[in-house]
mmCIF file with all atom_site columns, C-alpha atoms in Angstrom:
data_model
loop_
_atom_site.group_PDB
_atom_site.id
_atom_site.type_symbol
_atom_site.label_atom_id
_atom_site.label_alt_id
_atom_site.label_comp_id
_atom_site.label_asym_id
_atom_site.label_entity_id
_atom_site.label_seq_id
_atom_site.pdbx_PDB_ins_code
_atom_site.Cartn_x
_atom_site.Cartn_y
_atom_site.Cartn_z
_atom_site.occupancy
_atom_site.B_iso_or_equiv
_atom_site.pdbx_formal_charge
_atom_site.auth_seq_id
_atom_site.auth_comp_id
_atom_site.auth_asym_id
_atom_site.auth_atom_id
_atom_site.pdbx_PDB_model_num
ATOM 1   C CA . UNK A 1 1   ? 15.161  -7.067  2.920   1.00 0.00 ? 1   UNK A CA 1
ATOM 2   C CA . UNK A 1 2   ? 12.114  -8.140  4.912   1.00 0.00 ? 2   UNK A CA 1
ATOM 3   C CA . UNK A 1 3   ? 10.004  -9.402  1.995   1.00 0.00 ? 3   UNK A CA 1
ATOM 4   C CA . UNK A 1 4   ? 10.523  -10.391 -1.634  1.00 0.00 ? 4   UNK A CA 1
ATOM 5   C CA . UNK A 1 5   ? 11.125  -7.352  -3.872  1.00 0.00 ? 5   UNK A CA 1
ATOM 6   C CA . UNK A 1 6   ? 7.745   -7.580  -5.614  1.00 0.00 ? 6   UNK A CA 1
ATOM 7   C CA . UNK A 1 7   ? 6.001   -7.827  -2.242  1.00 0.00 ? 7   UNK A CA 1
ATOM 8   C CA . UNK A 1 8   ? 7.747   -4.671  -1.002  1.00 0.00 ? 8   UNK A CA 1
ATOM 9   C CA . UNK A 1 9   ? 6.798   -2.821  -4.202  1.00 0.00 ? 9   UNK A CA 1
ATOM 10  C CA . UNK A 1 10  ? 3.161   -3.887  -3.815  1.00 0.00 ? 10  UNK A CA 1
ATOM 11  C CA . UNK A 1 11  ? 3.133   -2.872  -0.144  1.00 0.00 ? 11  UNK A CA 1
ATOM 12  C CA . UNK A 1 12  ? 4.580   0.549   -0.989  1.00 0.00 ? 12  UNK A CA 1
ATOM 13  C CA . UNK A 1 13  ? 1.863   0.939   -3.625  1.00 0.00 ? 13  UNK A CA 1
ATOM 14  C CA . UNK A 1 14  ? -0.760  0.124   -0.983  1.00 0.00 ? 14  UNK A CA 1
ATOM 15  C CA . UNK A 1 15  ? 0.732   2.812   1.277   1.00 0.00 ? 15  UNK A CA 1
ATOM 16  C CA . UNK A 1 16  ? 0.692   5.289   -1.611  1.00 0.00 ? 16  UNK A CA 1
ATOM 17  C CA . UNK A 1 17  ? -2.912  4.439   -2.446  1.00 0.00 ? 17  UNK A CA 1
ATOM 18  C CA . UNK A 1 18  ? -4.096  4.743   1.163   1.00 0.00 ? 18  UNK A CA 1
ATOM 19  C CA . UNK A 1 19  ? -2.160  7.962   1.699   1.00 0.00 ? 19  UNK A CA 1
ATOM 20  C CA . UNK A 1 20  ? -3.666  9.474   -1.440  1.00 0.00 ? 20  UNK A CA 1
ATOM 21  C CA . UNK A 1 21  ? -6.610  10.335  0.834   1.00 0.00 ? 21  UNK A CA 1
ATOM 22  C CA . UNK A 1 22  ? -4.734  11.009  4.085   1.00 0.00 ? 22  UNK A CA 1
ATOM 23  C CA . UNK A 1 23  ? -5.409  14.016  6.296   1.00 0.00 ? 23  UNK A CA 1
ATOM 24  C CA . UNK A 1 24  ? -8.621  14.939  4.506   1.00 0.00 ? 24  UNK A CA 1
ATOM 25  C CA . UNK A 1 25  ? -6.914  15.568  1.165   1.00 0.00 ? 25  UNK A CA 1
ATOM 26  C CA . UNK A 1 26  ? -7.907  13.813  -2.059  1.00 0.00 ? 26  UNK A CA 1
ATOM 27  C CA . UNK A 1 27  ? -5.026  13.161  -4.457  1.00 0.00 ? 27  UNK A CA 1
ATOM 28  C CA . UNK A 1 28  ? -6.964  10.800  -6.758  1.00 0.00 ? 28  UNK A CA 1
ATOM 29  C CA . UNK A 1 29  ? -9.844  13.109  -7.630  1.00 0.00 ? 29  UNK A CA 1
ATOM 30  C CA . UNK A 1 30  ? -9.577  12.832  -11.406 1.00 0.00 ? 30  UNK A CA 1
ATOM 31  C CA . UNK A 1 31  ? -8.659  10.302  -14.034 1.00 0.00 ? 31  UNK A CA 1
ATOM 32  C CA . UNK A 1 32  ? -5.474  12.309  -14.675 1.00 0.00 ? 32  UNK A CA 1
ATOM 33  C CA . UNK A 1 33  ? -4.572  11.914  -10.975 1.00 0.00 ? 33  UNK A CA 1
ATOM 34  C CA . UNK A 1 34  ? -5.132  8.163   -11.242 1.00 0.00 ? 34  UNK A CA 1
ATOM 35  C CA . UNK A 1 35  ? -3.064  8.018   -14.450 1.00 0.00 ? 35  UNK A CA 1
ATOM 36  C CA . UNK A 1 36  ? -0.160  9.801   -12.689 1.00 0.00 ? 36  UNK A CA 1
ATOM 37  C CA . UNK A 1 37  ? -0.421  7.495   -9.675  1.00 0.00 ? 37  UNK A CA 1
ATOM 38  C CA . UNK A 1 38  ? -0.427  4.331   -11.796 1.00 0.00 ? 38  UNK A CA 1
ATOM 39  C CA . UNK A 1 39  ? 2.494   5.579   -13.901 1.00 0.00 ? 39  UNK A CA 1
ATOM 40  C CA . UNK A 1 40  ? 4.506   6.452   -10.795 1.00 0.00 ? 40  UNK A CA 1
ATOM 41  C CA . UNK A 1 41  ? 3.769   3.013   -9.327  1.00 0.00 ? 41  UNK A CA 1
ATOM 42  C CA . UNK A 1 42  ? 4.596   1.229   -12.594 1.00 0.00 ? 42  UNK A CA 1
ATOM 43  C CA . UNK A 1 43  ? 1.121   -0.310  -12.874 1.00 0.00 ? 43  UNK A CA 1
ATOM 44  C CA . UNK A 1 44  ? 0.387   -1.798  -16.279 1.00 0.00 ? 44  UNK A CA 1
ATOM 45  C CA . UNK A 1 45  ? -2.483  -3.616  -17.932 1.00 0.00 ? 45  UNK A CA 1
ATOM 46  C CA . UNK A 1 46  ? -5.922  -2.826  -19.297 1.00 0.00 ? 46  UNK A CA 1
ATOM 47  C CA . UNK A 1 47  ? -7.740  0.359   -18.334 1.00 0.00 ? 47  UNK A CA 1
ATOM 48  C CA . UNK A 1 48  ? -11.276 1.565   -18.937 1.00 0.00 ? 48  UNK A CA 1
ATOM 49  C CA . UNK A 1 49  ? -10.368 5.154   -17.943 1.00 0.00 ? 49  UNK A CA 1
ATOM 50  C CA . UNK A 1 50  ? -13.908 5.994   -16.844 1.00 0.00 ? 50  UNK A CA 1
ATOM 51  C CA . UNK A 1 51  ? -15.666 7.212   -13.706 1.00 0.00 ? 51  UNK A CA 1
ATOM 52  C CA . UNK A 1 52  ? -16.566 3.654   -12.683 1.00 0.00 ? 52  UNK A CA 1
ATOM 53  C CA . UNK A 1 53  ? -12.880 2.655   -12.709 1.00 0.00 ? 53  UNK A CA 1
ATOM 54  C CA . UNK A 1 54  ? -11.944 5.638   -10.529 1.00 0.00 ? 54  UNK A CA 1
ATOM 55  C CA . UNK A 1 55  ? -14.828 4.841   -8.142  1.00 0.00 ? 55  UNK A CA 1
ATOM 56  C CA . UNK A 1 56  ? -13.709 1.211   -7.892  1.00 0.00 ? 56  UNK A CA 1
ATOM 57  C CA . UNK A 1 57  ? -10.164 2.325   -7.002  1.00 0.00 ? 57  UNK A CA 1
ATOM 58  C CA . UNK A 1 58  ? -11.607 4.630   -4.323  1.00 0.00 ? 58  UNK A CA 1
ATOM 59  C CA . UNK A 1 59  ? -13.630 1.702   -2.936  1.00 0.00 ? 59  UNK A CA 1
ATOM 60  C CA . UNK A 1 60  ? -10.504 -0.475  -2.880  1.00 0.00 ? 60  UNK A CA 1
ATOM 61  C CA . UNK A 1 61  ? -8.605  2.306   -1.126  1.00 0.00 ? 61  UNK A CA 1
ATOM 62  C CA . UNK A 1 62  ? -11.266 2.392   1.607   1.00 0.00 ? 62  UNK A CA 1
ATOM 63  C CA . UNK A 1 63  ? -11.042 -1.372  2.056   1.00 0.00 ? 63  UNK A CA 1
ATOM 64  C CA . UNK A 1 64  ? -7.243  -1.269  2.287   1.00 0.00 ? 64  UNK A CA 1
ATOM 65  C CA . UNK A 1 65  ? -7.375  1.661   4.723   1.00 0.00 ? 65  UNK A CA 1
ATOM 66  C CA . UNK A 1 66  ? -9.623  -0.364  7.024   1.00 0.00 ? 66  UNK A CA 1
ATOM 67  C CA . UNK A 1 67  ? -7.444  -3.452  6.594   1.00 0.00 ? 67  UNK A CA 1
ATOM 68  C CA . UNK A 1 68  ? -4.279  -1.545  7.580   1.00 0.00 ? 68  UNK A CA 1
ATOM 69  C CA . UNK A 1 69  ? -5.299  -1.395  11.237  1.00 0.00 ? 69  UNK A CA 1
ATOM 70  C CA . UNK A 1 70  ? -7.245  -4.668  11.512  1.00 0.00 ? 70  UNK A CA 1
ATOM 71  C CA . UNK A 1 71  ? -6.290  -7.532  13.749  1.00 0.00 ? 71  UNK A CA 1
ATOM 72  C CA . UNK A 1 72  ? -4.833  -10.576 12.009  1.00 0.00 ? 72  UNK A CA 1
ATOM 73  C CA . UNK A 1 73  ? -8.066  -12.606 11.762  1.00 0.00 ? 73  UNK A CA 1
ATOM 74  C CA . UNK A 1 74  ? -10.031 -9.699  10.290  1.00 0.00 ? 74  UNK A CA 1
ATOM 75  C CA . UNK A 1 75  ? -7.201  -8.921  7.880   1.00 0.00 ? 75  UNK A CA 1
ATOM 76  C CA . UNK A 1 76  ? -7.192  -12.547 6.713   1.00 0.00 ? 76  UNK A CA 1
ATOM 77  C CA . UNK A 1 77  ? -10.936 -12.355 6.000   1.00 0.00 ? 77  UNK A CA 1
ATOM 78  C CA . UNK A 1 78  ? -10.478 -9.167  3.981   1.00 0.00 ? 78  UNK A CA 1
ATOM 79  C CA . UNK A 1 79  ? -7.461  -10.504 2.055   1.00 0.00 ? 79  UNK A CA 1
ATOM 80  C CA . UNK A 1 80  ? -9.314  -13.705 1.205   1.00 0.00 ? 80  UNK A CA 1
ATOM 81  C CA . UNK A 1 81  ? -12.366 -11.720 0.048   1.00 0.00 ? 81  UNK A CA 1
ATOM 82  C CA . UNK A 1 82  ? -10.195 -9.521  -2.196  1.00 0.00 ? 82  UNK A CA 1
ATOM 83  C CA . UNK A 1 83  ? -8.645  -12.623 -3.768  1.00 0.00 ? 83  UNK A CA 1
ATOM 84  C CA . UNK A 1 84  ? -11.998 -14.389 -4.146  1.00 0.00 ? 84  UNK A CA 1
ATOM 85  C CA . UNK A 1 85  ? -13.746 -11.345 -5.645  1.00 0.00 ? 85  UNK A CA 1
ATOM 86  C CA . UNK A 1 86  ? -11.023 -11.038 -8.292  1.00 0.00 ? 86  UNK A CA 1
ATOM 87  C CA . UNK A 1 87  ? -11.054 -14.785 -9.080  1.00 0.00 ? 87  UNK A CA 1
ATOM 88  C CA . UNK A 1 88  ? -7.351  -14.779 -8.281  1.00 0.00 ? 88  UNK A CA 1
ATOM 89  C CA . UNK A 1 89  ? -5.265  -17.583 -9.724  1.00 0.00 ? 89  UNK A CA 1
ATOM 90  C CA . UNK A 1 90  ? -1.584  -17.122 -8.789  1.00 0.00 ? 90  UNK A CA 1
ATOM 91  C CA . UNK A 1 91  ? 0.915   -17.662 -11.586 1.00 0.00 ? 91  UNK A CA 1
ATOM 92  C CA . UNK A 1 92  ? 4.502   -16.727 -12.383 1.00 0.00 ? 92  UNK A CA 1
ATOM 93  C CA . UNK A 1 93  ? 4.862   -13.891 -14.895 1.00 0.00 ? 93  UNK A CA 1
ATOM 94  C CA . UNK A 1 94  ? 7.809   -12.058 -16.468 1.00 0.00 ? 94  UNK A CA 1
ATOM 95  C CA . UNK A 1 95  ? 7.197   -8.667  -18.085 1.00 0.00 ? 95  UNK A CA 1
ATOM 96  C CA . UNK A 1 96  ? 8.759   -5.291  -18.700 1.00 0.00 ? 96  UNK A CA 1
ATOM 97  C CA . UNK A 1 97  ? 11.835  -4.911  -16.466 1.00 0.00 ? 97  UNK A CA 1
ATOM 98  C CA . UNK A 1 98  ? 10.594  -7.498  -13.956 1.00 0.00 ? 98  UNK A CA 1
ATOM 99  C CA . UNK A 1 99  ? 12.008  -11.005 -13.699 1.00 0.00 ? 99  UNK A CA 1
ATOM 100 C CA . UNK A 1 100 ? 9.746   -13.880 -12.589 1.00 0.00 ? 100 UNK A CA 1
ATOM 101 C CA . UNK A 1 101 ? 7.198   -12.791 -9.985  1.00 0.00 ? 101 UNK A CA 1
ATOM 102 C CA . UNK A 1 102 ? 3.649   -13.619 -8.949  1.00 0.00 ? 102 UNK A CA 1
ATOM 103 C CA . UNK A 1 103 ? 0.529   -12.250 -10.582 1.00 0.00 ? 103 UNK A CA 1
ATOM 104 C CA . UNK A 1 104 ? -2.867  -13.529 -9.629  1.00 0.00 ? 104 UNK A CA 1
ATOM 105 C CA . UNK A 1 105 ? -5.002  -11.849 -12.292 1.00 0.00 ? 105 UNK A CA 1
ATOM 106 C CA . UNK A 1 106 ? -4.643  -11.257 -15.987 1.00 0.00 ? 106 UNK A CA 1
ATOM 107 C CA . UNK A 1 107 ? -3.536  -7.969  -17.543 1.00 0.00 ? 107 UNK A CA 1
ATOM 108 C CA . UNK A 1 108 ? -7.096  -7.650  -18.880 1.00 0.00 ? 108 UNK A CA 1
ATOM 109 C CA . UNK A 1 109 ? -8.789  -7.856  -15.462 1.00 0.00 ? 109 UNK A CA 1
ATOM 110 C CA . UNK A 1 110 ? -10.396 -4.637  -14.192 1.00 0.00 ? 110 UNK A CA 1
ATOM 111 C CA . UNK A 1 111 ? -7.905  -2.222  -12.646 1.00 0.00 ? 111 UNK A CA 1
ATOM 112 C CA . UNK A 1 112 ? -9.333  -2.359  -9.102  1.00 0.00 ? 112 UNK A CA 1
ATOM 113 C CA . UNK A 1 113 ? -9.267  -6.183  -9.223  1.00 0.00 ? 113 UNK A CA 1
ATOM 114 C CA . UNK A 1 114 ? -5.610  -6.140  -10.308 1.00 0.00 ? 114 UNK A CA 1
ATOM 115 C CA . UNK A 1 115 ? -4.687  -3.565  -7.679  1.00 0.00 ? 115 UNK A CA 1
ATOM 116 C CA . UNK A 1 116 ? -6.638  -5.372  -4.962  1.00 0.00 ? 116 UNK A CA 1
ATOM 117 C CA . UNK A 1 117 ? -5.104  -8.695  -5.860  1.00 0.00 ? 117 UNK A CA 1
ATOM 118 C CA . UNK A 1 118 ? -1.573  -7.268  -5.843  1.00 0.00 ? 118 UNK A CA 1
ATOM 119 C CA . UNK A 1 119 ? -2.267  -5.767  -2.430  1.00 0.00 ? 119 UNK A CA 1
ATOM 120 C CA . UNK A 1 120 ? -3.812  -8.979  -1.127  1.00 0.00 ? 120 UNK A CA 1
ATOM 121 C CA . UNK A 1 121 ? -0.917  -11.122 -2.373  1.00 0.00 ? 121 UNK A CA 1
ATOM 122 C CA . UNK A 1 122 ? 1.574   -8.812  -0.645  1.00 0.00 ? 122 UNK A CA 1
ATOM 123 C CA . UNK A 1 123 ? -0.488  -8.823  2.538   1.00 0.00 ? 123 UNK A CA 1
ATOM 124 C CA . UNK A 1 124 ? -0.534  -12.628 2.444   1.00 0.00 ? 124 UNK A CA 1
ATOM 125 C CA . UNK A 1 125 ? 3.243   -12.487 2.907   1.00 0.00 ? 125 UNK A CA 1
ATOM 126 C CA . UNK A 1 126 ? 2.919   -9.950  5.726   1.00 0.00 ? 126 UNK A CA 1
ATOM 127 C CA . UNK A 1 127 ? 0.353   -12.054 7.565   1.00 0.00 ? 127 UNK A CA 1
ATOM 128 C CA . UNK A 1 128 ? 2.155   -15.376 7.040   1.00 0.00 ? 128 UNK A CA 1
ATOM 129 C CA . UNK A 1 129 ? 5.393   -13.804 8.272   1.00 0.00 ? 129 UNK A CA 1
ATOM 130 C CA . UNK A 1 130 ? 3.661   -12.441 11.397  1.00 0.00 ? 130 UNK A CA 1
ATOM 131 C CA . UNK A 1 131 ? 4.817   -8.942  10.445  1.00 0.00 ? 131 UNK A CA 1
ATOM 132 C CA . UNK A 1 132 ? 1.555   -6.966  10.693  1.00 0.00 ? 132 UNK A CA 1
ATOM 133 C CA . UNK A 1 133 ? 3.216   -4.816  13.350  1.00 0.00 ? 133 UNK A CA 1
ATOM 134 C CA . UNK A 1 134 ? 5.119   -3.193  10.457  1.00 0.00 ? 134 UNK A CA 1
ATOM 135 C CA . UNK A 1 135 ? 1.810   -1.681  9.286   1.00 0.00 ? 135 UNK A CA 1
ATOM 136 C CA . UNK A 1 136 ? 1.446   1.548   11.287  1.00 0.00 ? 136 UNK A CA 1
ATOM 137 C CA . UNK A 1 137 ? -0.361  4.855   11.358  1.00 0.00 ? 137 UNK A CA 1
ATOM 138 C CA . UNK A 1 138 ? 1.855   7.947   11.436  1.00 0.00 ? 138 UNK A CA 1
ATOM 139 C CA . UNK A 1 139 ? 2.906   8.870   14.991  1.00 0.00 ? 139 UNK A CA 1
ATOM 140 C CA . UNK A 1 140 ? 2.282   12.580  14.394  1.00 0.00 ? 140 UNK A CA 1
ATOM 141 C CA . UNK A 1 141 ? -0.799  13.675  16.326  1.00 0.00 ? 141 UNK A CA 1
ATOM 142 C CA . UNK A 1 142 ? -2.227  15.639  13.405  1.00 0.00 ? 142 UNK A CA 1
ATOM 143 C CA . UNK A 1 143 ? -1.661  12.980  10.708  1.00 0.00 ? 143 UNK A CA 1
ATOM 144 C CA . UNK A 1 144 ? -3.675  9.905   9.758   1.00 0.00 ? 144 UNK A CA 1
ATOM 145 C CA . UNK A 1 145 ? -1.410  8.671   6.949   1.00 0.00 ? 145 UNK A CA 1
ATOM 146 C CA . UNK A 1 146 ? -0.145  5.094   7.095   1.00 0.00 ? 146 UNK A CA 1
ATOM 147 C CA . UNK A 1 147 ? 3.430   3.920   7.455   1.00 0.00 ? 147 UNK A CA 1
ATOM 148 C CA . UNK A 1 148 ? 5.115   0.733   6.278   1.00 0.00 ? 148 UNK A CA 1
ATOM 149 C CA . UNK A 1 149 ? 8.111   0.058   8.520   1.00 0.00 ? 149 UNK A CA 1
ATOM 150 C CA . UNK A 1 150 ? 10.602  -1.987  6.524   1.00 0.00 ? 150 UNK A CA 1
ATOM 151 C CA . UNK A 1 151 ? 13.551  -0.838  8.611   1.00 0.00 ? 151 UNK A CA 1
ATOM 152 C CA . UNK A 1 152 ? 15.767  -3.501  10.093  1.00 0.00 ? 152 UNK A CA 1
ATOM 153 C CA . UNK A 1 153 ? 15.387  -2.144  13.614  1.00 0.00 ? 153 UNK A CA 1
ATOM 154 C CA . UNK A 1 154 ? 11.636  -1.427  13.294  1.00 0.00 ? 154 UNK A CA 1
ATOM 155 C CA . UNK A 1 155 ? 12.139  2.258   14.040  1.00 0.00 ? 155 UNK A CA 1
ATOM 156 C CA . UNK A 1 156 ? 10.066  4.022   11.364  1.00 0.00 ? 156 UNK A CA 1
ATOM 157 C CA . UNK A 1 157 ? 7.174   5.892   12.986  1.00 0.00 ? 157 UNK A CA 1
ATOM 158 C CA . UNK A 1 158 ? 6.351   8.777   10.666  1.00 0.00 ? 158 UNK A CA 1
ATOM 159 C CA . UNK A 1 159 ? 4.811   8.867   7.190   1.00 0.00 ? 159 UNK A CA 1
ATOM 160 C CA . UNK A 1 160 ? 6.372   10.107  3.980   1.00 0.00 ? 160 UNK A CA 1
ATOM 161 C CA . UNK A 1 161 ? 3.458   12.385  3.029   1.00 0.00 ? 161 UNK A CA 1
ATOM 162 C CA . UNK A 1 162 ? 4.892   15.553  4.512   1.00 0.00 ? 162 UNK A CA 1
ATOM 163 C CA . UNK A 1 163 ? 7.361   16.522  7.126   1.00 0.00 ? 163 UNK A CA 1
ATOM 164 C CA . UNK A 1 164 ? 5.804   14.825  10.173  1.00 0.00 ? 164 UNK A CA 1
ATOM 165 C CA . UNK A 1 165 ? 9.100   13.414  11.475  1.00 0.00 ? 165 UNK A CA 1
ATOM 166 C CA . UNK A 1 166 ? 10.854  16.756  11.106  1.00 0.00 ? 166 UNK A CA 1
ATOM 167 C CA . UNK A 1 167 ? 8.052   18.619  12.921  1.00 0.00 ? 167 UNK A CA 1
ATOM 168 C CA . UNK A 1 168 ? 8.088   16.069  15.781  1.00 0.00 ? 168 UNK A CA 1
ATOM 169 C CA . UNK A 1 169 ? 11.862  16.253  16.133  1.00 0.00 ? 169 UNK A CA 1
ATOM 170 C CA . UNK A 1 170 ? 11.864  20.042  16.130  1.00 0.00 ? 170 UNK A CA 1
ATOM 171 C CA . UNK A 1 171 ? 9.093   20.115  18.752  1.00 0.00 ? 171 UNK A CA 1
ATOM 172 C CA . UNK A 1 172 ? 11.000  17.625  20.950  1.00 0.00 ? 172 UNK A CA 1
ATOM 173 C CA . UNK A 1 173 ? 14.184  19.688  20.587  1.00 0.00 ? 173 UNK A CA 1
ATOM 174 C CA . UNK A 1 174 ? 12.370  22.892  21.529  1.00 0.00 ? 174 UNK A CA 1
ATOM 175 C CA . UNK A 1 175 ? 10.771  21.167  24.523  1.00 0.00 ? 175 UNK A CA 1
ATOM 176 C CA . UNK A 1 176 ? 14.177  19.948  25.718  1.00 0.00 ? 176 UNK A CA 1
ATOM 177 C CA . UNK A 1 177 ? 15.660  23.438  25.284  1.00 0.00 ? 177 UNK A CA 1
ATOM 178 C CA . UNK A 1 178 ? 12.758  25.020  27.176  1.00 0.00 ? 178 UNK A CA 1
ATOM 179 C CA . UNK A 1 179 ? 13.151  22.508  30.023  1.00 0.00 ? 179 UNK A CA 1
ATOM 180 C CA . UNK A 1 180 ? 16.859  23.263  30.478  1.00 0.00 ? 180 UNK A CA 1
#
């Protein structure tokens, strides 16, 4: 394990959120799409379930997409802004199936603030641990999805949105066969 379990969950949620708009596809177009995403990610708390909430999640997604490839200093500025904008106040919380873990907003805070704060708190750990090199963009030439490399040997290069790794491996195999 590279990070605390709740940090890894939050980072995987960030990847899922960013990749919901990867490769020119929109997977959070409707409130039903957002509901499915939040259920799959185990996100709880208050919801307004309106167009403004969906727009605020899209705005957060854009900010996190930009942050994913920033240098450390720029990422710190963005993380601090996300925390400031949400009036984050870290505290230990126990709920549902989760033991004690950090929350920095209340369950009643707007969804995008809660999501942004969870992402920012996880990214704090990434930055403090000097592990930003684990935040990658898919190595496939035709893919712009992001990758979180939590492997022990830092070998993950392809996203989980499709079959990028399989296509690359097949192409490499065919190239080797053609060369011999």
